[in-house]
Amino acid sequence: MPPALLTYTATPTPAHLPTGTRDTQLAIAVTAPSGPAVYVSRIMISVPVGPGETSLFTAPPTASVNTNTWSPTTTPSSNADLRDTPGTGQNYSTTLIFDNSTPGTHPRVPDNLALALHGTVNQRVGDVPVRIQETSGTSPDPSTFTTKETTLMVRKNPADFYVRNFIATAPATPTAISTEFAKGASIRLQWESNGTYFEIYGQGKTTALYKGSDKNWIVPEGVVTRDTTLILVASLSGTQGGGSSVFLYDTLTLTVSDPALTPASVAVADTLKVTGKTTLARTYTEQLAAKSVSVTNMETPGTLEADTITTAGLTIRGTWGITAEAPVAMLQSPGVGEGNISTPFRTQITAKTDGFLVVRGTQFQTPGDGETRATITVGSQTYTVVSMDVPGSAQGFSTSLTLPIRKGQTYSYSVNTVRGNGRPILKEWHSLGVGNG
């Protein structure tokens, strides 16, 4: 077959035709010699396809042309000499056909004619033969055109190491890119790279959240609980820990709509609203207004307002005090116990709050013959209360006792009938706080 009349020059984009690159364009510039005019009706380009060293694209490419006087066709013509179809092997050739689209005429080739092939370059480095056939002649009469052929060698070079398009989505919507998620939500990460091993760091941890060769990873629930910047480390090494001196990095910042925070301090300029349970270890407040406040220890120089206050300890400093607009009662209702004159008893009691123990004999107007004594022992001190009849008199005799008792202090209390039927003795506990003494 005679050689082509036209000259064909390959101009790949990217320039050095890197392996494994998507959206690659192989532009073939077509130029005519400076001598007699050349007329062309068709140009066919046969491109090897497959994973091998001498194949160019991983799948049949698409075609385009830079002028409206030429157009690519989708299938070879039936009378085309150069048309290869996929066979049973992994590598085959596919043919793209470009036709002169000017009806009835075949003008000479324009100076800027460029035919382009678009596709994904395979992963193997090597030289690829691209066969080109033209139907051409030096006369504008198409009946004088003949088929001529040339071969253009295209070099596939090692691809530059890259990592890009580090994005996040919800697992259920992998096409909807997002950078904000709820606390602890599961997040799908994906990226593009020709690296072979990857690690992801973030959330302030010194160990990798992810290690592996996959180019996507679903972050488990509960991992991302606050705003964080994830760092993707790409390596050309195929082993854990690297082994290559070449690394690339990409970052992705994620925000959490309801983060779990542990700041050293928080200053709120306007309004702080908390809808869930809040635990405060130590609180200083200028003014606290609440429906109900329950604390174990409170220390404040400001104002405390609440319908109900329950506190196990209250520290008052400076001139701070408690102002009550309603009656305030420190004493609780007394608990009353009565010694039985027929069944003497003895008991030991530990006070649950500060309070006052009141023990008194009873007054009575009817004569009788009886005497009852109550004995109270607090620490090393013993006290006696008497309730008795006075022989020959309708008026009895009794004594009483009021003792302050501290919270946690233990005292003993006993009642004994000394003579006769005895007389009642009453015991009252007046609590300063909540609890029984």
GROMACS .gro file of C-alpha atoms in nm:
model
  437
    1MET     CA    1   0.000   0.000   0.000
    2PRO     CA    2   0.149   0.340  -0.097
    3PRO     CA    3   0.250   0.584   0.177
    4ALA     CA    4   0.020   0.863   0.288
    5LEU     CA    5   0.039   1.201   0.119
    6LEU     CA    6  -0.039   1.389   0.440
    7THR     CA    7   0.176   1.425   0.750
    8TYR     CA    8   0.033   1.317   1.088
    9THR     CA    9   0.167   1.441   1.424
   10ALA     CA   10   0.042   1.322   1.765
   11THR     CA   11  -0.006   1.580   2.041
   12PRO     CA   12  -0.133   1.414   2.360
   13THR     CA   13  -0.296   1.596   2.650
   14PRO     CA   14  -0.145   1.558   2.912
   15ALA     CA   15   0.170   1.616   2.710
   16HIS     CA   16   0.362   1.298   2.790
   17LEU     CA   17   0.057   1.063   2.775
   18PRO     CA   18   0.077   0.921   3.130
   19THR     CA   19  -0.047   0.569   3.197
   20GLY     CA   20  -0.368   0.517   3.392
   21THR     CA   21  -0.498   0.867   3.315
   22ARG     CA   22  -0.866   0.925   3.252
   23ASP     CA   23  -1.005   1.185   3.008
   24THR     CA   24  -0.692   1.175   2.795
   25GLN     CA   25  -0.701   1.341   2.454
   26LEU     CA   26  -0.475   1.225   2.171
   27ALA     CA   27  -0.490   1.500   1.908
   28ILE     CA   28  -0.351   1.413   1.563
   29ALA     CA   29  -0.259   1.717   1.358
   30VAL     CA   30  -0.298   1.672   0.981
   31THR     CA   31  -0.081   1.880   0.745
   32ALA     CA   32  -0.040   1.878   0.365
   33PRO     CA   33   0.291   1.907   0.179
   34SER     CA   34   0.392   2.241   0.031
   35GLY     CA   35   0.383   2.105  -0.328
   36PRO     CA   36   0.072   2.014  -0.526
   37ALA     CA   37  -0.266   2.032  -0.351
   38VAL     CA   38  -0.384   1.717  -0.173
   39TYR     CA   39  -0.752   1.623  -0.169
   40VAL     CA   40  -0.891   1.377   0.090
   41SER     CA   41  -1.237   1.224   0.133
   42ARG     CA   42  -1.175   0.998   0.436
   43ILE     CA   43  -0.922   0.932   0.715
   44MET     CA   44  -0.941   0.615   0.925
   45ILE     CA   45  -0.745   0.569   1.248
   46SER     CA   46  -0.695   0.220   1.396
   47VAL     CA   47  -0.610   0.222   1.770
   48PRO     CA   48  -0.505  -0.084   1.977
   49VAL     CA   49  -0.733  -0.132   2.278
   50GLY     CA   50  -0.672  -0.344   2.589
   51PRO     CA   51  -0.438  -0.382   2.890
   52GLY     CA   52  -0.116  -0.463   2.703
   53GLU     CA   53   0.199  -0.261   2.645
   54THR     CA   54   0.118  -0.209   2.275
   55SER     CA   55  -0.244  -0.111   2.342
   56LEU     CA   56  -0.336   0.251   2.407
   57PHE     CA   57  -0.682   0.283   2.564
   58THR     CA   58  -0.864   0.054   2.807
   59ALA     CA   59  -1.184   0.080   2.597
   60PRO     CA   60  -1.271   0.212   2.250
   61PRO     CA   61  -1.218   0.588   2.249
   62THR     CA   62  -1.457   0.857   2.129
   63ALA     CA   63  -1.374   1.092   1.841
   64SER     CA   64  -1.396   1.464   1.770
   65VAL     CA   65  -1.271   1.705   1.503
   66ASN     CA   66  -1.193   2.077   1.514
   67THR     CA   67  -1.373   2.186   1.194
   68ASN     CA   68  -1.730   2.155   1.067
   69THR     CA   69  -1.614   2.047   0.721
   70TRP     CA   70  -1.511   1.712   0.868
   71SER     CA   71  -1.709   1.480   1.094
   72PRO     CA   72  -1.641   1.148   1.274
   73THR     CA   73  -1.871   0.855   1.198
   74THR     CA   74  -1.971   0.598   1.459
   75THR     CA   75  -1.906   0.281   1.256
   76PRO     CA   76  -1.669   0.185   0.971
   77SER     CA   77  -1.805   0.185   0.618
   78SER     CA   78  -1.862  -0.154   0.465
   79ASN     CA   79  -1.607  -0.096   0.190
   80ALA     CA   80  -1.334   0.029   0.422
   81ASP     CA   81  -1.008  -0.152   0.387
   82LEU     CA   82  -0.902  -0.075   0.747
   83ARG     CA   83  -1.159  -0.201   0.996
   84ASP     CA   84  -1.077  -0.426   1.289
   85THR     CA   85  -1.332  -0.550   1.538
   86PRO     CA   86  -1.284  -0.693   1.891
   87GLY     CA   87  -1.177  -1.055   1.897
   88THR     CA   88  -1.172  -1.312   2.170
   89GLY     CA   89  -0.844  -1.191   2.323
   90GLN     CA   90  -0.783  -0.910   2.567
   91ASN     CA   91  -0.621  -0.683   2.309
   92TYR     CA   92  -0.782  -0.574   1.981
   93SER     CA   93  -0.800  -0.275   1.748
   94THR     CA   94  -1.087  -0.035   1.697
   95THR     CA   95  -1.119   0.199   1.401
   96LEU     CA   96  -1.247   0.557   1.401
   97ILE     CA   97  -1.350   0.711   1.067
   98PHE     CA   98  -1.340   1.081   0.978
   99ASP     CA   99  -1.521   1.189   0.660
  100ASN     CA  100  -1.508   1.505   0.455
  101SER     CA  101  -1.861   1.638   0.509
  102THR     CA  102  -1.867   1.890   0.220
  103PRO     CA  103  -2.115   1.745  -0.037
  104GLY     CA  104  -1.991   1.706  -0.394
  105THR     CA  105  -1.646   1.862  -0.342
  106HIS     CA  106  -1.322   1.757  -0.186
  107PRO     CA  107  -1.122   2.068  -0.106
  108ARG     CA  108  -0.763   2.048  -0.011
  109VAL     CA  109  -0.687   1.973   0.354
  110PRO     CA  110  -0.714   2.282   0.579
  111ASP     CA  111  -0.397   2.394   0.751
  112ASN     CA  112  -0.540   2.347   1.102
  113LEU     CA  113  -0.716   2.011   1.072
  114ALA     CA  114  -0.691   1.810   1.397
  115LEU     CA  115  -0.852   1.473   1.467
  116ALA     CA  116  -0.891   1.385   1.837
  117LEU     CA  117  -0.932   1.058   2.024
  118HIS     CA  118  -1.060   1.060   2.384
  119GLY     CA  119  -1.032   0.779   2.640
  120THR     CA  120  -0.856   0.627   2.940
  121VAL     CA  121  -0.494   0.523   2.889
  122ASN     CA  122  -0.413   0.176   3.024
  123GLN     CA  123  -0.161   0.107   3.301
  124ARG     CA  124   0.128  -0.035   3.090
  125VAL     CA  125   0.425   0.171   2.976
  126GLY     CA  126   0.520   0.117   2.610
  127ASP     CA  127   0.513   0.225   2.246
  128VAL     CA  128   0.182   0.196   2.064
  129PRO     CA  129   0.150   0.180   1.681
  130VAL     CA  130  -0.147   0.382   1.555
  131ARG     CA  131  -0.231   0.289   1.193
  132ILE     CA  132  -0.373   0.562   0.971
  133GLN     CA  133  -0.531   0.519   0.627
  134GLU     CA  134  -0.631   0.807   0.405
  135THR     CA  135  -0.839   0.807   0.084
  136SER     CA  136  -0.665   1.085  -0.107
  137GLY     CA  137  -0.531   1.218  -0.438
  138THR     CA  138  -0.381   1.522  -0.607
  139SER     CA  139  -0.691   1.580  -0.821
  140PRO     CA  140  -1.029   1.696  -0.687
  141ASP     CA  141  -1.196   1.409  -0.877
  142PRO     CA  142  -1.292   1.145  -0.617
  143SER     CA  143  -1.266   0.870  -0.877
  144THR     CA  144  -0.890   0.923  -0.879
  145PHE     CA  145  -0.852   0.881  -0.502
  146THR     CA  146  -0.662   0.579  -0.369
  147THR     CA  147  -0.601   0.434  -0.025
  148LYS     CA  148  -0.268   0.515   0.134
  149GLU     CA  149  -0.131   0.424   0.478
  150THR     CA  150   0.113   0.535   0.749
  151THR     CA  151   0.189   0.433   1.106
  152LEU     CA  152   0.224   0.679   1.393
  153MET     CA  153   0.412   0.564   1.706
  154VAL     CA  154   0.276   0.695   2.038
  155ARG     CA  155   0.472   0.660   2.364
  156LYS     CA  156   0.299   0.584   2.695
  157ASN     CA  157   0.507   0.714   2.987
  158PRO     CA  158   0.487   0.642   3.361
  159ALA     CA  159   0.218   0.856   3.518
  160ASP     CA  160   0.302   1.129   3.766
  161PHE     CA  161   0.215   1.029   4.122
  162TYR     CA  162  -0.114   1.202   4.213
  163VAL     CA  163  -0.390   1.211   4.474
  164ARG     CA  164  -0.698   1.428   4.423
  165ASN     CA  165  -1.075   1.466   4.465
  166PHE     CA  166  -1.083   1.372   4.836
  167ILE     CA  167  -1.458   1.403   4.910
  168ALA     CA  168  -1.719   1.296   5.166
  169THR     CA  169  -2.081   1.183   5.123
  170ALA     CA  170  -2.347   1.005   5.323
  171PRO     CA  171  -2.333   0.628   5.257
  172ALA     CA  172  -2.694   0.629   5.135
  173THR     CA  173  -2.632   0.912   4.884
  174PRO     CA  174  -2.283   0.858   4.738
  175THR     CA  175  -2.327   1.124   4.467
  176ALA     CA  176  -2.430   1.409   4.701
  177ILE     CA  177  -2.106   1.565   4.824
  178SER     CA  178  -2.125   1.715   5.174
  179THR     CA  179  -1.892   1.857   5.438
  180GLU     CA  180  -2.138   1.878   5.734
  181PHE     CA  181  -2.275   1.579   5.922
  182ALA     CA  182  -2.449   1.500   6.250
  183LYS     CA  183  -2.240   1.393   6.549
  184GLY     CA  184  -2.122   1.034   6.516
  185ALA     CA  185  -2.277   0.988   6.170
  186SER     CA  186  -2.135   0.730   5.931
  187ILE     CA  187  -1.946   0.903   5.646
  188ARG     CA  188  -1.831   0.768   5.311
  189LEU     CA  189  -1.490   0.897   5.197
  190GLN     CA  190  -1.349   0.850   4.847
  191TRP     CA  191  -1.056   0.982   4.646
  192GLU     CA  192  -0.863   0.941   4.321
  193SER     CA  193  -0.498   0.837   4.310
  194ASN     CA  194  -0.253   0.612   4.130
  195GLY     CA  195  -0.096   0.530   4.465
  196THR     CA  196  -0.112   0.178   4.602
  197TYR     CA  197  -0.145   0.232   4.979
  198PHE     CA  198  -0.338   0.490   5.181
  199GLU     CA  199  -0.381   0.609   5.540
  200ILE     CA  200  -0.630   0.855   5.690
  201TYR     CA  201  -0.565   1.055   6.008
  202GLY     CA  202  -0.793   1.287   6.205
  203GLN     CA  203  -0.991   1.360   6.523
  204GLY     CA  204  -0.664   1.435   6.705
  205LYS     CA  205  -0.554   1.070   6.703
  206THR     CA  206  -0.190   0.974   6.643
  207THR     CA  207  -0.285   0.639   6.490
  208ALA     CA  208  -0.445   0.604   6.148
  209LEU     CA  209  -0.823   0.581   6.128
  210TYR     CA  210  -0.787   0.385   5.803
  211LYS     CA  211  -0.510   0.183   5.637
  212GLY     CA  212  -0.544  -0.003   5.310
  213SER     CA  213  -0.526  -0.005   4.933
  214ASP     CA  214  -0.894   0.076   4.862
  215LYS     CA  215  -0.974   0.426   4.736
  216ASN     CA  216  -1.288   0.460   4.945
  217TRP     CA  217  -1.375   0.400   5.311
  218ILE     CA  218  -1.688   0.432   5.523
  219VAL     CA  219  -1.616   0.596   5.856
  220PRO     CA  220  -1.801   0.395   6.126
  221GLU     CA  221  -2.066   0.556   6.342
  222GLY     CA  222  -1.938   0.735   6.651
  223VAL     CA  223  -1.592   0.825   6.514
  224VAL     CA  224  -1.645   1.185   6.400
  225THR     CA  225  -1.801   1.369   6.694
  226ARG     CA  226  -1.665   1.722   6.638
  227ASP     CA  227  -1.521   1.940   6.363
  228THR     CA  228  -1.207   1.784   6.221
  229THR     CA  229  -0.963   1.795   5.931
  230LEU     CA  230  -0.893   1.454   5.782
  231ILE     CA  231  -0.549   1.397   5.629
  232LEU     CA  232  -0.512   1.146   5.345
  233VAL     CA  233  -0.162   1.002   5.299
  234ALA     CA  234  -0.099   0.831   4.964
  235SER     CA  235   0.207   0.615   4.896
  236LEU     CA  236   0.339   0.423   4.598
  237SER     CA  237   0.452   0.146   4.831
  238GLY     CA  238   0.233  -0.160   4.857
  239THR     CA  239   0.321  -0.238   5.216
  240GLN     CA  240   0.200  -0.098   5.542
  241GLY     CA  241   0.420   0.178   5.678
  242GLY     CA  242   0.547   0.302   5.341
  243GLY     CA  243   0.878   0.175   5.211
  244SER     CA  244   0.888   0.459   4.957
  245SER     CA  245   1.033   0.804   5.002
  246VAL     CA  246   0.756   0.956   4.790
  247PHE     CA  247   0.429   1.048   4.964
  248LEU     CA  248   0.142   1.276   4.869
  249TYR     CA  249  -0.113   1.434   5.103
  250ASP     CA  250  -0.465   1.570   5.071
  251THR     CA  251  -0.694   1.717   5.335
  252LEU     CA  252  -1.069   1.736   5.389
  253THR     CA  253  -1.236   1.949   5.656
  254LEU     CA  254  -1.562   1.819   5.805
  255THR     CA  255  -1.796   2.008   6.037
  256VAL     CA  256  -2.039   1.853   6.286
  257SER     CA  257  -2.377   2.022   6.335
  258ASP     CA  258  -2.412   1.907   6.700
  259PRO     CA  259  -2.052   1.850   6.818
  260ALA     CA  260  -1.934   1.697   7.145
  261LEU     CA  261  -1.694   1.961   7.281
  262THR     CA  262  -1.455   1.974   7.577
  263PRO     CA  263  -1.329   2.335   7.573
  264ALA     CA  264  -1.121   2.486   7.853
  265SER     CA  265  -1.370   2.772   7.881
  266VAL     CA  266  -1.681   2.900   7.705
  267ALA     CA  267  -1.786   3.266   7.677
  268VAL     CA  268  -2.142   3.321   7.554
  269ALA     CA  269  -2.218   3.675   7.438
  270ASP     CA  270  -2.595   3.638   7.415
  271THR     CA  271  -2.808   3.330   7.493
  272LEU     CA  272  -2.710   2.978   7.591
  273LYS     CA  273  -2.980   2.718   7.532
  274VAL     CA  274  -2.937   2.358   7.646
  275THR     CA  275  -3.212   2.109   7.563
  276GLY     CA  276  -3.044   1.795   7.704
  277LYS     CA  277  -2.895   1.697   8.038
  278THR     CA  278  -2.605   1.915   8.151
  279THR     CA  279  -2.345   1.821   8.414
  280LEU     CA  280  -2.131   2.099   8.563
  281ALA     CA  281  -1.845   2.010   8.798
  282ARG     CA  282  -1.801   2.366   8.931
  283THR     CA  283  -2.008   2.673   8.844
  284TYR     CA  284  -1.951   3.044   8.907
  285THR     CA  285  -2.245   3.264   8.818
  286GLU     CA  286  -2.337   3.631   8.835
  287GLN     CA  287  -2.705   3.541   8.834
  288LEU     CA  288  -2.883   3.207   8.806
  289ALA     CA  289  -3.260   3.194   8.755
  290ALA     CA  290  -3.420   2.850   8.745
  291LYS     CA  291  -3.744   2.670   8.819
  292SER     CA  292  -3.561   2.415   9.029
  293VAL     CA  293  -3.194   2.385   9.127
  294SER     CA  294  -3.030   2.078   9.278
  295VAL     CA  295  -2.658   2.093   9.360
  296THR     CA  296  -2.411   1.908   9.579
  297ASN     CA  297  -2.192   2.212   9.639
  298MET     CA  298  -2.264   2.570   9.543
  299GLU     CA  299  -2.029   2.867   9.558
  300THR     CA  300  -2.136   3.193   9.397
  301PRO     CA  301  -2.095   3.568   9.445
  302GLY     CA  302  -2.405   3.649   9.242
  303THR     CA  303  -2.778   3.601   9.274
  304LEU     CA  304  -2.960   3.268   9.291
  305GLU     CA  305  -3.329   3.256   9.202
  306ALA     CA  306  -3.527   2.933   9.201
  307ASP     CA  307  -3.866   2.802   9.309
  308THR     CA  308  -3.697   2.499   9.466
  309ILE     CA  309  -3.339   2.469   9.591
  310THR     CA  310  -3.197   2.138   9.706
  311THR     CA  311  -2.836   2.155   9.819
  312ALA     CA  312  -2.605   1.934  10.017
  313GLY     CA  313  -2.359   2.217  10.076
  314LEU     CA  314  -2.377   2.594  10.038
  315THR     CA  315  -2.077   2.827  10.062
  316ILE     CA  316  -2.154   3.196  10.108
  317ARG     CA  317  -1.871   3.444  10.049
  318GLY     CA  318  -1.842   3.819  10.097
  319THR     CA  319  -2.167   4.011  10.123
  320TRP     CA  320  -2.365   3.756   9.925
  321GLY     CA  321  -2.681   3.637  10.096
  322ILE     CA  322  -3.018   3.479  10.051
  323THR     CA  323  -3.320   3.704   9.999
  324ALA     CA  324  -3.660   3.538  10.029
  325GLU     CA  325  -3.982   3.692   9.902
  326ALA     CA  326  -4.184   3.405  10.055
  327PRO     CA  327  -4.170   3.257  10.411
  328VAL     CA  328  -3.858   3.052  10.476
  329ALA     CA  329  -3.875   2.762  10.725
  330MET     CA  330  -3.552   2.600  10.841
  331LEU     CA  331  -3.719   2.376  11.100
  332GLN     CA  332  -3.904   2.073  10.970
  333SER     CA  333  -4.213   1.926  11.138
  334PRO     CA  334  -4.103   1.755  11.461
  335GLY     CA  335  -4.096   1.382  11.494
  336VAL     CA  336  -4.266   1.280  11.824
  337GLY     CA  337  -4.207   0.962  12.025
  338GLU     CA  338  -4.366   0.865  12.360
  339GLY     CA  339  -4.219   0.629  12.620
  340ASN     CA  340  -4.459   0.348  12.705
  341ILE     CA  341  -4.512   0.329  13.086
  342SER     CA  342  -4.565  -0.047  13.074
  343THR     CA  343  -4.283  -0.138  12.835
  344PRO     CA  344  -3.952   0.029  12.924
  345PHE     CA  345  -3.710   0.054  12.628
  346ARG     CA  346  -3.365   0.175  12.526
  347THR     CA  347  -3.250   0.281  12.181
  348GLN     CA  348  -2.949   0.439  12.011
  349ILE     CA  349  -2.996   0.703  11.740
  350THR     CA  350  -2.762   0.873  11.489
  351ALA     CA  351  -2.882   1.217  11.379
  352LYS     CA  352  -2.926   1.255  11.002
  353THR     CA  353  -2.925   1.637  11.022
  354ASP     CA  354  -2.844   1.909  11.272
  355GLY     CA  355  -3.136   1.956  11.512
  356PHE     CA  356  -3.273   1.985  11.865
  357LEU     CA  357  -3.382   1.695  12.090
  358VAL     CA  358  -3.665   1.797  12.326
  359VAL     CA  359  -3.761   1.558  12.611
  360ARG     CA  360  -4.026   1.655  12.867
  361GLY     CA  361  -4.242   1.499  13.131
  362THR     CA  362  -4.619   1.540  13.105
  363GLN     CA  363  -4.842   1.751  13.327
  364PHE     CA  364  -5.160   1.589  13.464
  365GLN     CA  365  -5.441   1.681  13.704
  366THR     CA  366  -5.551   1.344  13.844
  367PRO     CA  367  -5.377   1.195  14.151
  368GLY     CA  368  -5.200   0.865  14.113
  369ASP     CA  369  -4.900   0.664  14.209
  370GLY     CA  370  -4.633   0.646  13.945
  371GLU     CA  371  -4.296   0.772  13.830
  372THR     CA  372  -4.114   0.746  13.493
  373ARG     CA  373  -3.759   0.854  13.411
  374ALA     CA  374  -3.594   0.913  13.072
  375THR     CA  375  -3.215   0.894  13.043
  376ILE     CA  376  -3.034   1.063  12.753
  377THR     CA  377  -2.660   1.008  12.695
  378VAL     CA  378  -2.467   1.220  12.445
  379GLY     CA  379  -2.096   1.143  12.439
  380SER     CA  380  -1.982   1.137  12.801
  381GLN     CA  381  -2.276   1.346  12.929
  382THR     CA  382  -2.592   1.191  13.077
  383TYR     CA  383  -2.916   1.378  13.134
  384THR     CA  384  -3.238   1.274  13.316
  385VAL     CA  385  -3.598   1.384  13.267
  386VAL     CA  386  -3.863   1.294  13.528
  387SER     CA  387  -4.244   1.262  13.512
  388MET     CA  388  -4.399   1.166  13.853
  389ASP     CA  389  -4.690   1.187  14.098
  390VAL     CA  390  -4.657   1.382  14.424
  391PRO     CA  391  -4.823   1.182  14.708
  392GLY     CA  392  -5.114   1.369  14.867
  393SER     CA  393  -5.132   1.622  14.586
  394ALA     CA  394  -5.339   1.641  14.273
  395GLN     CA  395  -5.054   1.826  14.099
  396GLY     CA  396  -4.775   1.616  13.949
  397PHE     CA  397  -4.412   1.701  13.895
  398SER     CA  398  -4.206   1.694  13.571
  399THR     CA  399  -3.884   1.823  13.419
  400SER     CA  400  -3.778   1.895  13.058
  401LEU     CA  401  -3.459   1.909  12.851
  402THR     CA  402  -3.357   2.064  12.515
  403LEU     CA  403  -3.028   1.940  12.362
  404PRO     CA  404  -2.861   2.052  12.035
  405ILE     CA  405  -2.742   1.751  11.831
  406ARG     CA  406  -2.501   1.767  11.535
  407LYS     CA  407  -2.551   1.577  11.212
  408GLY     CA  408  -2.389   1.233  11.244
  409GLN     CA  409  -2.378   1.248  11.627
  410THR     CA  410  -2.505   0.935  11.809
  411TYR     CA  411  -2.701   0.952  12.131
  412SER     CA  412  -2.885   0.694  12.344
  413TYR     CA  413  -3.234   0.731  12.483
  414SER     CA  414  -3.408   0.508  12.739
  415VAL     CA  415  -3.736   0.515  12.938
  416ASN     CA  416  -3.790   0.325  13.263
  417THR     CA  417  -4.083   0.303  13.507
  418VAL     CA  418  -3.949   0.369  13.856
  419ARG     CA  419  -4.270   0.305  14.058
  420GLY     CA  420  -4.638   0.244  14.016
  421ASN     CA  421  -4.799   0.273  13.680
  422GLY     CA  422  -4.554   0.538  13.562
  423ARG     CA  423  -4.624   0.859  13.376
  424PRO     CA  424  -4.573   0.941  13.001
  425ILE     CA  425  -4.259   1.118  12.882
  426LEU     CA  426  -4.263   1.287  12.541
  427LYS     CA  427  -3.967   1.304  12.296
  428GLU     CA  428  -3.953   1.549  12.002
  429TRP     CA  429  -3.690   1.590  11.727
  430HIS     CA  430  -3.673   1.931  11.556
  431SER     CA  431  -3.467   1.892  11.239
  432LEU     CA  432  -3.265   2.174  11.081
  433GLY     CA  433  -3.296   2.038  10.732
  434VAL     CA  434  -3.446   1.724  10.583
  435GLY     CA  435  -3.414   1.402  10.779
  436ASN     CA  436  -3.514   1.231  11.100
  437GLY     CA  437  -3.303   1.248  11.419
   0.00000   0.00000   0.00000
